[in-house]
Short mmCIF file of N, CA and C in Angstrom, two decimals:
data_model
loop_
_atom_site.label_atom_id
_atom_site.label_comp_id
_atom_site.label_asym_id
_atom_site.label_seq_id
_atom_site.Cartn_x
_atom_site.Cartn_y
_atom_site.Cartn_z
N ILE E 37 108.00 170.40 169.47
CA ILE E 37 108.22 171.33 170.48
C ILE E 37 108.31 172.83 169.67
N MET E 38 107.43 173.80 170.23
CA MET E 38 107.88 175.04 169.71
C MET E 38 108.36 175.99 170.96
N SER E 39 109.39 176.44 170.96
CA SER E 39 110.01 177.16 171.82
C SER E 39 111.00 178.55 171.67
N SER E 40 110.85 179.44 172.43
CA SER E 40 111.45 180.67 172.01
C SER E 40 112.86 180.47 172.30
N TYR E 41 113.02 179.76 173.45
CA TYR E 41 114.60 179.79 173.92
C TYR E 41 114.60 178.60 174.22
N PHE E 42 115.29 177.55 173.57
CA PHE E 42 115.35 176.25 173.44
C PHE E 42 117.20 175.67 173.68
N LEU E 43 117.29 175.81 175.07
CA LEU E 43 118.80 175.37 175.56
C LEU E 43 118.69 174.34 176.49
N PRO E 44 118.20 173.04 176.15
CA PRO E 44 117.97 171.76 176.60
C PRO E 44 119.15 171.41 177.44
N GLY E 45 118.77 171.08 179.11
CA GLY E 45 120.05 170.74 179.66
C GLY E 45 120.23 169.38 179.66
N SER E 46 120.92 168.50 180.17
CA SER E 46 121.55 167.24 179.92
C SER E 46 120.49 166.41 180.22
N ILE E 47 119.83 166.64 181.27
CA ILE E 47 118.51 165.70 181.47
C ILE E 47 117.47 165.42 180.07
N PHE E 48 117.27 166.64 179.84
CA PHE E 48 116.30 167.07 178.81
C PHE E 48 116.83 166.28 177.64
N ARG E 49 118.07 166.52 177.22
CA ARG E 49 119.05 165.84 176.20
C ARG E 49 118.72 164.30 176.17
N ILE E 50 119.13 163.61 177.35
CA ILE E 50 119.24 162.32 177.39
C ILE E 50 117.54 161.81 177.20
N ARG E 51 116.79 162.54 177.65
CA ARG E 51 115.17 162.07 177.44
C ARG E 51 114.93 162.00 175.73
N ILE E 52 115.58 162.82 175.21
CA ILE E 52 115.35 163.33 173.93
C ILE E 52 115.98 161.93 173.15
N LYS E 53 116.99 161.80 173.51
CA LYS E 53 117.89 160.58 172.93
C LYS E 53 117.23 159.56 173.15
N ALA E 54 116.61 159.07 174.32
CA ALA E 54 115.72 157.93 174.70
C ALA E 54 114.65 157.79 173.54
N ALA E 55 113.92 158.85 173.63
CA ALA E 55 112.95 158.79 172.70
C ALA E 55 113.17 158.57 171.28
N LEU E 56 114.10 159.32 170.75
CA LEU E 56 114.72 159.07 169.47
C LEU E 56 114.89 157.47 169.24
N LYS E 57 115.57 156.96 170.00
CA LYS E 57 115.68 155.51 170.18
C LYS E 57 114.54 154.59 169.93
N ARG E 58 113.56 155.06 170.77
CA ARG E 58 112.20 154.43 170.66
C ARG E 58 111.43 154.65 169.21
N GLY E 59 112.17 155.38 168.08
CA GLY E 59 111.75 155.77 167.26
C GLY E 59 111.04 156.76 167.18
N VAL E 60 110.85 157.97 168.25
CA VAL E 60 110.15 158.83 168.03
C VAL E 60 110.29 160.20 167.21
N LYS E 61 109.98 160.53 166.21
CA LYS E 61 110.01 161.78 165.54
C LYS E 61 109.81 162.87 166.20
N ILE E 62 110.91 163.88 166.37
CA ILE E 62 111.04 164.91 166.90
C ILE E 62 111.38 166.29 166.26
N ARG E 63 110.26 167.14 166.43
CA ARG E 63 110.66 168.58 165.19
C ARG E 63 110.66 169.36 166.13
N VAL E 64 111.17 170.43 166.19
CA VAL E 64 111.02 171.68 167.11
C VAL E 64 111.19 173.18 166.25
N VAL E 65 110.26 173.82 166.46
CA VAL E 65 110.34 175.30 165.81
C VAL E 65 110.89 176.22 166.64
N LEU E 66 111.72 176.86 166.21
CA LEU E 66 112.49 177.90 167.26
C LEU E 66 112.61 179.18 166.44
N ALA E 67 112.89 180.13 167.46
CA ALA E 67 112.96 181.55 166.92
C ALA E 67 114.14 181.82 165.66
N GLY E 68 113.76 182.18 164.68
CA GLY E 68 114.64 182.56 163.88
C GLY E 68 115.13 183.77 164.04
N VAL E 69 114.17 185.24 164.40
CA VAL E 69 114.68 186.06 165.26
C VAL E 69 114.19 186.16 166.48
N SER E 70 115.07 186.81 167.17
CA SER E 70 115.13 186.65 168.63
C SER E 70 115.18 188.24 169.39
N ASP E 71 114.47 188.32 170.37
CA ASP E 71 114.97 189.68 171.27
C ASP E 71 116.14 189.81 172.19
N ILE E 72 116.77 188.52 172.23
CA ILE E 72 117.92 188.28 172.95
C ILE E 72 118.89 187.41 172.08
N LYS E 73 119.82 188.19 171.35
CA LYS E 73 120.60 187.72 170.56
C LYS E 73 121.27 186.67 171.12
N LEU E 74 122.14 186.85 172.24
CA LEU E 74 122.86 186.02 172.92
C LEU E 74 122.21 184.39 173.22
N SER E 75 121.07 184.42 173.45
CA SER E 75 120.43 183.26 173.45
C SER E 75 120.23 182.48 172.31
N LYS E 76 119.72 183.34 171.23
CA LYS E 76 119.57 182.76 169.85
C LYS E 76 121.05 182.05 169.28
N TYR E 77 122.06 182.83 169.43
CA TYR E 77 123.32 182.14 169.09
C TYR E 77 123.98 180.81 170.01
N ALA E 78 123.54 180.94 171.24
CA ALA E 78 123.67 179.95 172.02
C ALA E 78 122.81 178.85 171.72
N GLU E 79 121.70 178.95 171.35
CA GLU E 79 120.98 177.98 171.00
C GLU E 79 121.25 177.30 169.39
N ARG E 80 121.67 178.08 168.61
CA ARG E 80 122.37 177.52 167.43
C ARG E 80 123.36 176.65 167.74
N TYR E 81 124.22 177.11 168.83
CA TYR E 81 125.24 176.00 169.32
C TYR E 81 124.95 174.57 169.14
N TRP E 82 123.60 174.30 169.59
CA TRP E 82 123.05 172.84 169.66
C TRP E 82 122.47 172.58 168.26
N TYR E 83 122.62 173.05 167.35
CA TYR E 83 121.71 172.55 166.06
C TYR E 83 122.46 171.50 165.51
N ALA E 84 123.86 171.51 165.46
CA ALA E 84 124.73 170.40 164.84
C ALA E 84 124.34 169.03 165.76
N TRP E 85 124.25 169.25 166.91
CA TRP E 85 123.78 167.96 167.97
C TRP E 85 122.43 167.64 167.52
N MET E 86 121.37 168.60 167.16
CA MET E 86 119.99 168.24 167.00
C MET E 86 119.90 167.44 165.45
N LEU E 87 120.79 168.12 164.55
CA LEU E 87 120.76 167.43 163.04
C LEU E 87 121.56 165.86 163.30
N ARG E 88 122.64 166.00 164.11
CA ARG E 88 123.11 164.30 164.06
C ARG E 88 122.14 163.57 164.41
N ASN E 89 121.10 163.83 165.48
CA ASN E 89 120.26 163.17 166.07
C ASN E 89 118.94 163.08 165.44
N ASN E 90 119.00 163.52 164.11
CA ASN E 90 117.84 163.43 163.33
C ASN E 90 116.53 164.04 163.81
N ILE E 91 116.85 165.29 164.52
CA ILE E 91 115.69 166.20 164.92
C ILE E 91 115.65 167.22 163.96
N GLU E 92 114.62 167.40 163.55
CA GLU E 92 113.86 168.31 162.41
C GLU E 92 114.15 169.73 163.30
N ILE E 93 114.71 170.50 162.27
CA ILE E 93 115.06 172.07 163.24
C ILE E 93 113.98 173.08 162.11
N TYR E 94 113.28 173.86 162.65
CA TYR E 94 112.56 175.04 161.65
C TYR E 94 112.81 176.21 162.48
N GLU E 95 113.05 177.40 161.57
CA GLU E 95 113.44 178.65 162.53
C GLU E 95 112.09 179.32 161.97
N TYR E 96 111.33 179.85 162.97
CA TYR E 96 110.15 180.85 162.67
C TYR E 96 110.89 182.34 162.08
N LYS E 97 110.22 182.62 160.83
CA LYS E 97 110.94 183.90 160.37
C LYS E 97 110.06 185.04 160.57
N LYS E 98 108.68 185.22 160.94
CA LYS E 98 107.95 185.82 160.75
C LYS E 98 107.82 187.22 161.55
N THR E 99 108.37 186.76 162.89
CA THR E 99 108.60 187.81 163.72
C THR E 99 109.34 187.32 164.90
N VAL E 100 109.30 187.78 166.05
CA VAL E 100 109.96 187.18 167.32
C VAL E 100 108.87 186.35 167.65
N LEU E 101 109.51 184.86 167.98
CA LEU E 101 108.60 184.04 168.46
C LEU E 101 108.52 183.69 170.15
N HIS E 102 107.60 183.77 170.64
CA HIS E 102 107.57 183.43 172.04
C HIS E 102 106.52 182.53 172.22
N ALA E 103 106.34 181.41 171.55
CA ALA E 103 105.20 180.64 171.99
C ALA E 103 106.11 179.23 172.70
N LYS E 104 105.41 178.64 173.68
CA LYS E 104 106.10 177.65 174.40
C LYS E 104 104.74 176.45 174.22
N VAL E 105 105.03 175.73 173.59
CA VAL E 105 103.82 174.77 173.24
C VAL E 105 104.58 173.25 172.80
N ALA E 106 104.13 172.27 173.14
CA ALA E 106 104.59 170.77 172.71
C ALA E 106 103.25 170.02 172.19
N VAL E 107 103.55 169.18 171.38
CA VAL E 107 102.27 168.17 171.07
C VAL E 107 103.23 166.65 170.98
N CYS E 108 102.40 165.75 171.60
CA CYS E 108 102.93 164.63 171.54
C CYS E 108 101.87 163.45 171.32
N ASP E 109 102.23 162.91 170.14
CA ASP E 109 101.64 161.77 169.64
C ASP E 109 100.09 161.97 169.20
N ASP E 110 99.59 163.25 169.06
CA ASP E 110 98.22 163.73 168.66
C ASP E 110 97.40 163.26 169.83
N GLU E 111 97.79 163.09 171.02
CA GLU E 111 97.10 162.95 171.94
C GLU E 111 97.30 163.71 173.43
N TRP E 112 98.14 164.65 173.33
CA TRP E 112 98.64 165.41 174.62
C TRP E 112 99.30 166.59 174.22
N ALA E 113 98.82 167.63 174.77
CA ALA E 113 99.54 168.95 174.20
C ALA E 113 100.32 169.70 175.90
N THR E 114 100.95 170.60 175.68
CA THR E 114 101.17 171.52 176.62
C THR E 114 101.71 172.94 176.31
N ILE E 115 101.06 173.96 176.79
CA ILE E 115 100.93 175.21 176.84
C ILE E 115 101.22 176.06 177.54
N GLY E 116 102.13 177.03 177.52
CA GLY E 116 102.46 177.60 178.84
C GLY E 116 103.45 178.74 178.71
N SER E 117 104.20 179.16 179.84
CA SER E 117 105.44 179.85 179.68
C SER E 117 106.51 179.34 179.68
N TYR E 118 106.71 178.04 179.78
CA TYR E 118 108.30 177.39 180.07
C TYR E 118 108.81 177.19 179.00
N ASN E 119 110.09 177.55 179.13
CA ASN E 119 111.26 177.59 177.93
C ASN E 119 111.89 176.38 178.47
N VAL E 120 112.44 175.91 177.35
CA VAL E 120 113.08 174.46 177.32
C VAL E 120 114.62 175.25 177.70
N ASN E 121 115.01 175.49 178.97
CA ASN E 121 116.11 176.02 179.62
C ASN E 121 116.29 175.90 180.92
N ASN E 122 117.46 175.57 181.44
CA ASN E 122 117.53 175.49 183.09
C ASN E 122 116.92 176.73 183.81
N LEU E 123 117.10 177.92 183.02
CA LEU E 123 116.13 179.13 184.03
C LEU E 123 114.79 178.72 184.30
N SER E 124 114.17 178.05 183.21
CA SER E 124 112.71 177.80 183.69
C SER E 124 112.44 176.70 184.27
N ALA E 125 113.44 175.78 184.15
CA ALA E 125 113.20 174.60 185.01
C ALA E 125 113.50 174.74 186.53
N TYR E 126 114.59 175.54 186.79
CA TYR E 126 114.97 175.51 188.28
C TYR E 126 114.99 176.95 188.82
N ALA E 127 114.62 178.03 188.19
CA ALA E 127 114.76 179.33 188.80
C ALA E 127 113.69 180.22 188.71
N SER E 128 112.86 180.02 187.32
CA SER E 128 111.71 180.92 187.24
C SER E 128 110.37 180.11 187.70
N ILE E 129 109.23 180.72 188.00
CA ILE E 129 107.93 180.33 188.00
C ILE E 129 107.28 180.35 187.24
N GLU E 130 107.05 179.05 186.43
CA GLU E 130 106.37 178.78 184.98
C GLU E 130 105.19 177.99 185.44
N LEU E 131 104.22 178.30 184.61
CA LEU E 131 103.13 177.50 184.65
C LEU E 131 102.80 176.85 183.19
N ASN E 132 102.63 175.79 182.81
CA ASN E 132 101.79 175.15 181.70
C ASN E 132 100.40 174.50 182.10
N LEU E 133 99.74 174.59 181.05
CA LEU E 133 98.64 173.66 180.94
C LEU E 133 98.89 172.39 180.14
N ASP E 134 98.52 171.29 180.72
CA ASP E 134 98.52 169.87 180.00
C ASP E 134 97.18 169.82 179.49
N ILE E 135 97.12 169.37 178.13
CA ILE E 135 95.77 169.20 177.51
C ILE E 135 95.86 167.73 176.98
N LYS E 136 94.52 167.10 177.36
CA LYS E 136 94.37 166.02 176.53
C LYS E 136 92.80 166.01 176.02
N SER E 137 92.77 166.68 174.99
CA SER E 137 91.60 166.76 174.05
C SER E 137 91.50 166.59 172.77
N ASP E 138 91.08 165.68 172.08
CA ASP E 138 91.41 165.27 170.65
C ASP E 138 90.80 166.36 169.95
N PRO E 139 89.77 167.17 170.04
CA PRO E 139 89.58 168.07 169.04
C PRO E 139 90.32 169.30 169.19
N PHE E 140 91.03 169.66 170.34
CA PHE E 140 91.82 170.99 170.70
C PHE E 140 93.25 170.58 170.15
N ILE E 141 93.72 169.24 170.30
CA ILE E 141 95.27 168.88 169.71
C ILE E 141 94.97 169.03 168.11
N LYS E 142 93.82 168.39 167.73
CA LYS E 142 93.87 168.29 166.32
C LYS E 142 94.09 169.60 165.80
N VAL E 143 93.38 170.79 166.29
CA VAL E 143 93.36 172.09 165.76
C VAL E 143 94.86 172.70 166.10
N LEU E 144 95.33 172.40 167.19
CA LEU E 144 96.74 173.07 167.70
C LEU E 144 97.63 172.14 166.72
N THR E 145 97.68 171.14 166.35
CA THR E 145 98.48 170.62 165.36
C THR E 145 98.55 171.02 163.94
N THR E 146 97.10 171.37 163.48
CA THR E 146 96.99 171.87 162.01
C THR E 146 97.71 173.48 162.21
N GLU E 147 97.42 174.03 163.40
CA GLU E 147 98.12 175.43 163.33
C GLU E 147 99.56 175.23 163.19
N ILE E 148 100.22 174.52 163.85
CA ILE E 148 101.84 174.35 163.93
C ILE E 148 102.16 173.89 162.59
N GLU E 149 101.40 172.76 161.96
CA GLU E 149 101.96 172.54 160.63
C GLU E 149 101.45 173.71 159.55
N GLU E 150 100.74 174.69 159.67
CA GLU E 150 100.57 175.60 158.82
C GLU E 150 102.03 176.61 159.12
N ILE E 151 102.39 176.98 160.40
CA ILE E 151 103.23 177.78 160.90
C ILE E 151 104.39 177.34 160.30
N ILE E 152 104.60 176.14 160.21
CA ILE E 152 106.05 175.09 159.64
C ILE E 152 105.84 175.67 158.21
N LYS E 153 104.93 175.19 157.62
CA LYS E 153 104.65 175.48 156.30
C LYS E 153 104.81 176.87 155.51
N ASN E 154 104.21 177.80 156.36
CA ASN E 154 104.20 179.22 155.68
C ASN E 154 105.23 180.11 156.42
N ASP E 155 105.82 179.93 157.73
CA ASP E 155 106.31 181.12 158.16
C ASP E 155 107.51 180.33 158.67
N CYS E 156 108.16 179.35 158.20
CA CYS E 156 109.64 178.95 158.81
C CYS E 156 110.30 178.52 157.71
N GLU E 157 111.77 178.22 158.05
CA GLU E 157 112.69 178.04 157.25
C GLU E 157 113.26 176.47 157.83
N GLN E 158 113.33 175.47 157.29
CA GLN E 158 113.98 174.29 157.72
C GLN E 158 115.53 174.50 157.77
N ILE E 159 116.25 173.98 158.97
CA ILE E 159 117.34 174.07 158.96
C ILE E 159 117.64 172.58 158.64
N THR E 160 118.56 172.32 157.42
CA THR E 160 118.90 171.01 157.28
C THR E 160 120.41 170.85 157.64
N THR E 161 121.07 170.07 157.47
CA THR E 161 122.50 169.68 157.53
C THR E 161 123.33 170.39 156.76
N GLU E 162 122.83 170.65 155.50
CA GLU E 162 123.39 171.04 154.21
C GLU E 162 123.20 172.76 154.34
N ASN E 163 122.30 173.38 154.70
CA ASN E 163 122.14 174.98 154.93
C ASN E 163 122.89 175.26 155.93
N HIS E 164 122.88 174.41 157.00
CA HIS E 164 123.83 174.86 158.29
C HIS E 164 124.99 174.82 158.11
N GLU E 165 125.50 173.68 157.26
CA GLU E 165 127.07 173.51 157.04
C GLU E 165 127.54 174.94 156.21
N LYS E 166 126.47 175.25 155.39
CA LYS E 166 127.05 176.52 154.64
C LYS E 166 127.14 177.81 155.47
N THR E 167 126.11 177.87 156.23
CA THR E 167 126.11 179.38 157.08
C THR E 167 127.58 179.24 157.92
N LYS E 168 127.97 177.91 158.57
CA LYS E 168 129.17 177.80 159.36
C LYS E 168 130.39 178.02 158.98
N ASN E 169 130.95 179.16 159.68
CA ASN E 169 132.25 179.73 159.44
C ASN E 169 132.97 179.66 160.84
N ILE E 170 134.30 179.75 160.79
CA ILE E 170 135.12 180.01 162.06
C ILE E 170 134.58 181.12 162.87
N PHE E 171 134.32 182.20 162.55
CA PHE E 171 133.58 183.35 162.90
C PHE E 171 132.14 182.62 163.55
N TRP E 172 131.46 182.14 162.84
CA TRP E 172 130.14 181.89 163.26
C TRP E 172 130.22 180.42 164.37
N LYS E 173 131.08 179.55 164.14
CA LYS E 173 131.22 178.61 165.33
C LYS E 173 131.75 179.42 166.58
N PHE E 174 133.04 179.82 166.66
CA PHE E 174 133.36 180.92 167.75
C PHE E 174 132.21 181.77 168.43
N THR E 175 131.41 182.27 167.62
CA THR E 175 130.34 183.17 168.33
C THR E 175 129.27 182.18 168.78
N ALA E 176 128.96 181.19 168.32
CA ALA E 176 127.94 180.38 168.96
C ALA E 176 128.35 179.92 170.43
N TRP E 177 129.98 179.16 170.26
CA TRP E 177 130.32 178.63 171.14
C TRP E 177 130.47 179.71 172.46
N VAL E 178 131.05 180.85 172.10
CA VAL E 178 131.11 182.04 173.21
C VAL E 178 129.92 182.29 173.90
N SER E 179 128.77 182.28 172.81
CA SER E 179 127.49 182.64 173.43
C SER E 179 127.01 181.58 174.24
N PHE E 180 127.25 180.40 173.99
CA PHE E 180 126.49 179.23 174.48
C PHE E 180 127.40 179.10 175.94
N THR E 181 128.65 179.34 175.96
CA THR E 181 129.17 179.53 177.44
C THR E 181 128.95 180.40 178.15
N ILE E 182 128.66 181.68 177.58
CA ILE E 182 128.32 182.76 178.68
C ILE E 182 126.97 182.43 179.02
N THR E 183 126.04 181.90 178.15
CA THR E 183 124.40 181.67 178.40
C THR E 183 124.60 180.55 179.52
N ARG E 184 125.25 179.72 179.28
CA ARG E 184 125.46 178.80 180.35
C ARG E 184 125.71 178.87 181.68
N LEU E 185 127.11 179.90 181.60
CA LEU E 185 127.16 180.47 183.02
C LEU E 185 126.27 181.17 183.63
N LEU E 186 125.31 182.16 182.85
CA LEU E 186 124.41 183.07 183.42
C LEU E 186 123.50 182.30 184.04
N LEU E 187 123.05 180.98 183.13
CA LEU E 187 122.02 180.23 183.68
C LEU E 187 122.34 179.45 185.07
N PHE E 188 123.74 179.05 185.14
CA PHE E 188 124.23 178.31 186.17
C PHE E 188 124.19 179.57 187.58
N LEU E 189 124.58 180.48 186.94
CA LEU E 189 124.54 181.50 188.34
C LEU E 189 123.13 181.92 188.74
N PHE E 190 121.97 182.18 187.90
CA PHE E 190 120.73 182.43 187.99
C PHE E 190 120.17 181.27 188.91
N THR E 191 120.20 180.30 188.43
CA THR E 191 119.66 178.74 189.01
C THR E 191 120.41 178.64 190.52
N TYR E 192 121.75 178.69 190.45
CA TYR E 192 122.58 178.21 191.48
C TYR E 192 121.88 179.30 192.70
N SER E 193 122.08 180.71 192.48
CA SER E 193 121.40 181.51 193.49
C SER E 193 119.97 181.51 193.92
N GLN E 194 119.41 180.93 193.13
CA GLN E 194 117.61 180.56 193.43
C GLN E 194 117.96 179.24 194.29
N GLU E 195 118.59 178.44 194.19
CA GLU E 195 118.71 177.22 194.67
C GLU E 195 119.35 177.49 196.39
N LYS E 196 119.82 178.19 196.25
CA LYS E 196 120.54 178.95 197.61
C LYS E 196 119.35 179.52 198.43
N LYS E 197 119.01 180.60 197.79
CA LYS E 197 117.66 180.98 198.36
C LYS E 197 116.52 180.13 198.93
N THR E 198 116.40 179.01 198.37
CA THR E 198 115.50 178.38 198.66
C THR E 198 115.72 177.13 199.91
N LYS E 199 116.88 177.06 200.31
CA LYS E 199 117.41 176.20 201.05
C LYS E 199 117.49 176.86 202.35
#
């Protein structure tokens, strides 16, 4: 999964955990540099959860990441505007293209592997723990709480408009 704003809701996290129990290897490439700092700090709030669940995390360091792509089992890919957050899921008009084309998926997988190899830093439990202090934890928690509230307000207002 490559996502610029990765704030998975509870249903998405349940599905991730179910996939992990089936033995699925999950890697996420996330923004190391973000144009929305609050969102980045909120996203980092989930790093400990992802690492505890053996999800590999890579931060793209070259520039701001706006990719929204996922590849599954080298047989299916999705590319589009959908971010993994409740705003994309419930309030925004997003469009993704699902692709089942072996040649395309092979090229896409190779490109993602090259990006991981050349332009990303892997976040491990060890280096994540080294960077966390009480200020970092507080900032991540506050950012997550504010972001969650904002996403709720945006999605709640959209839900009210559609009823």
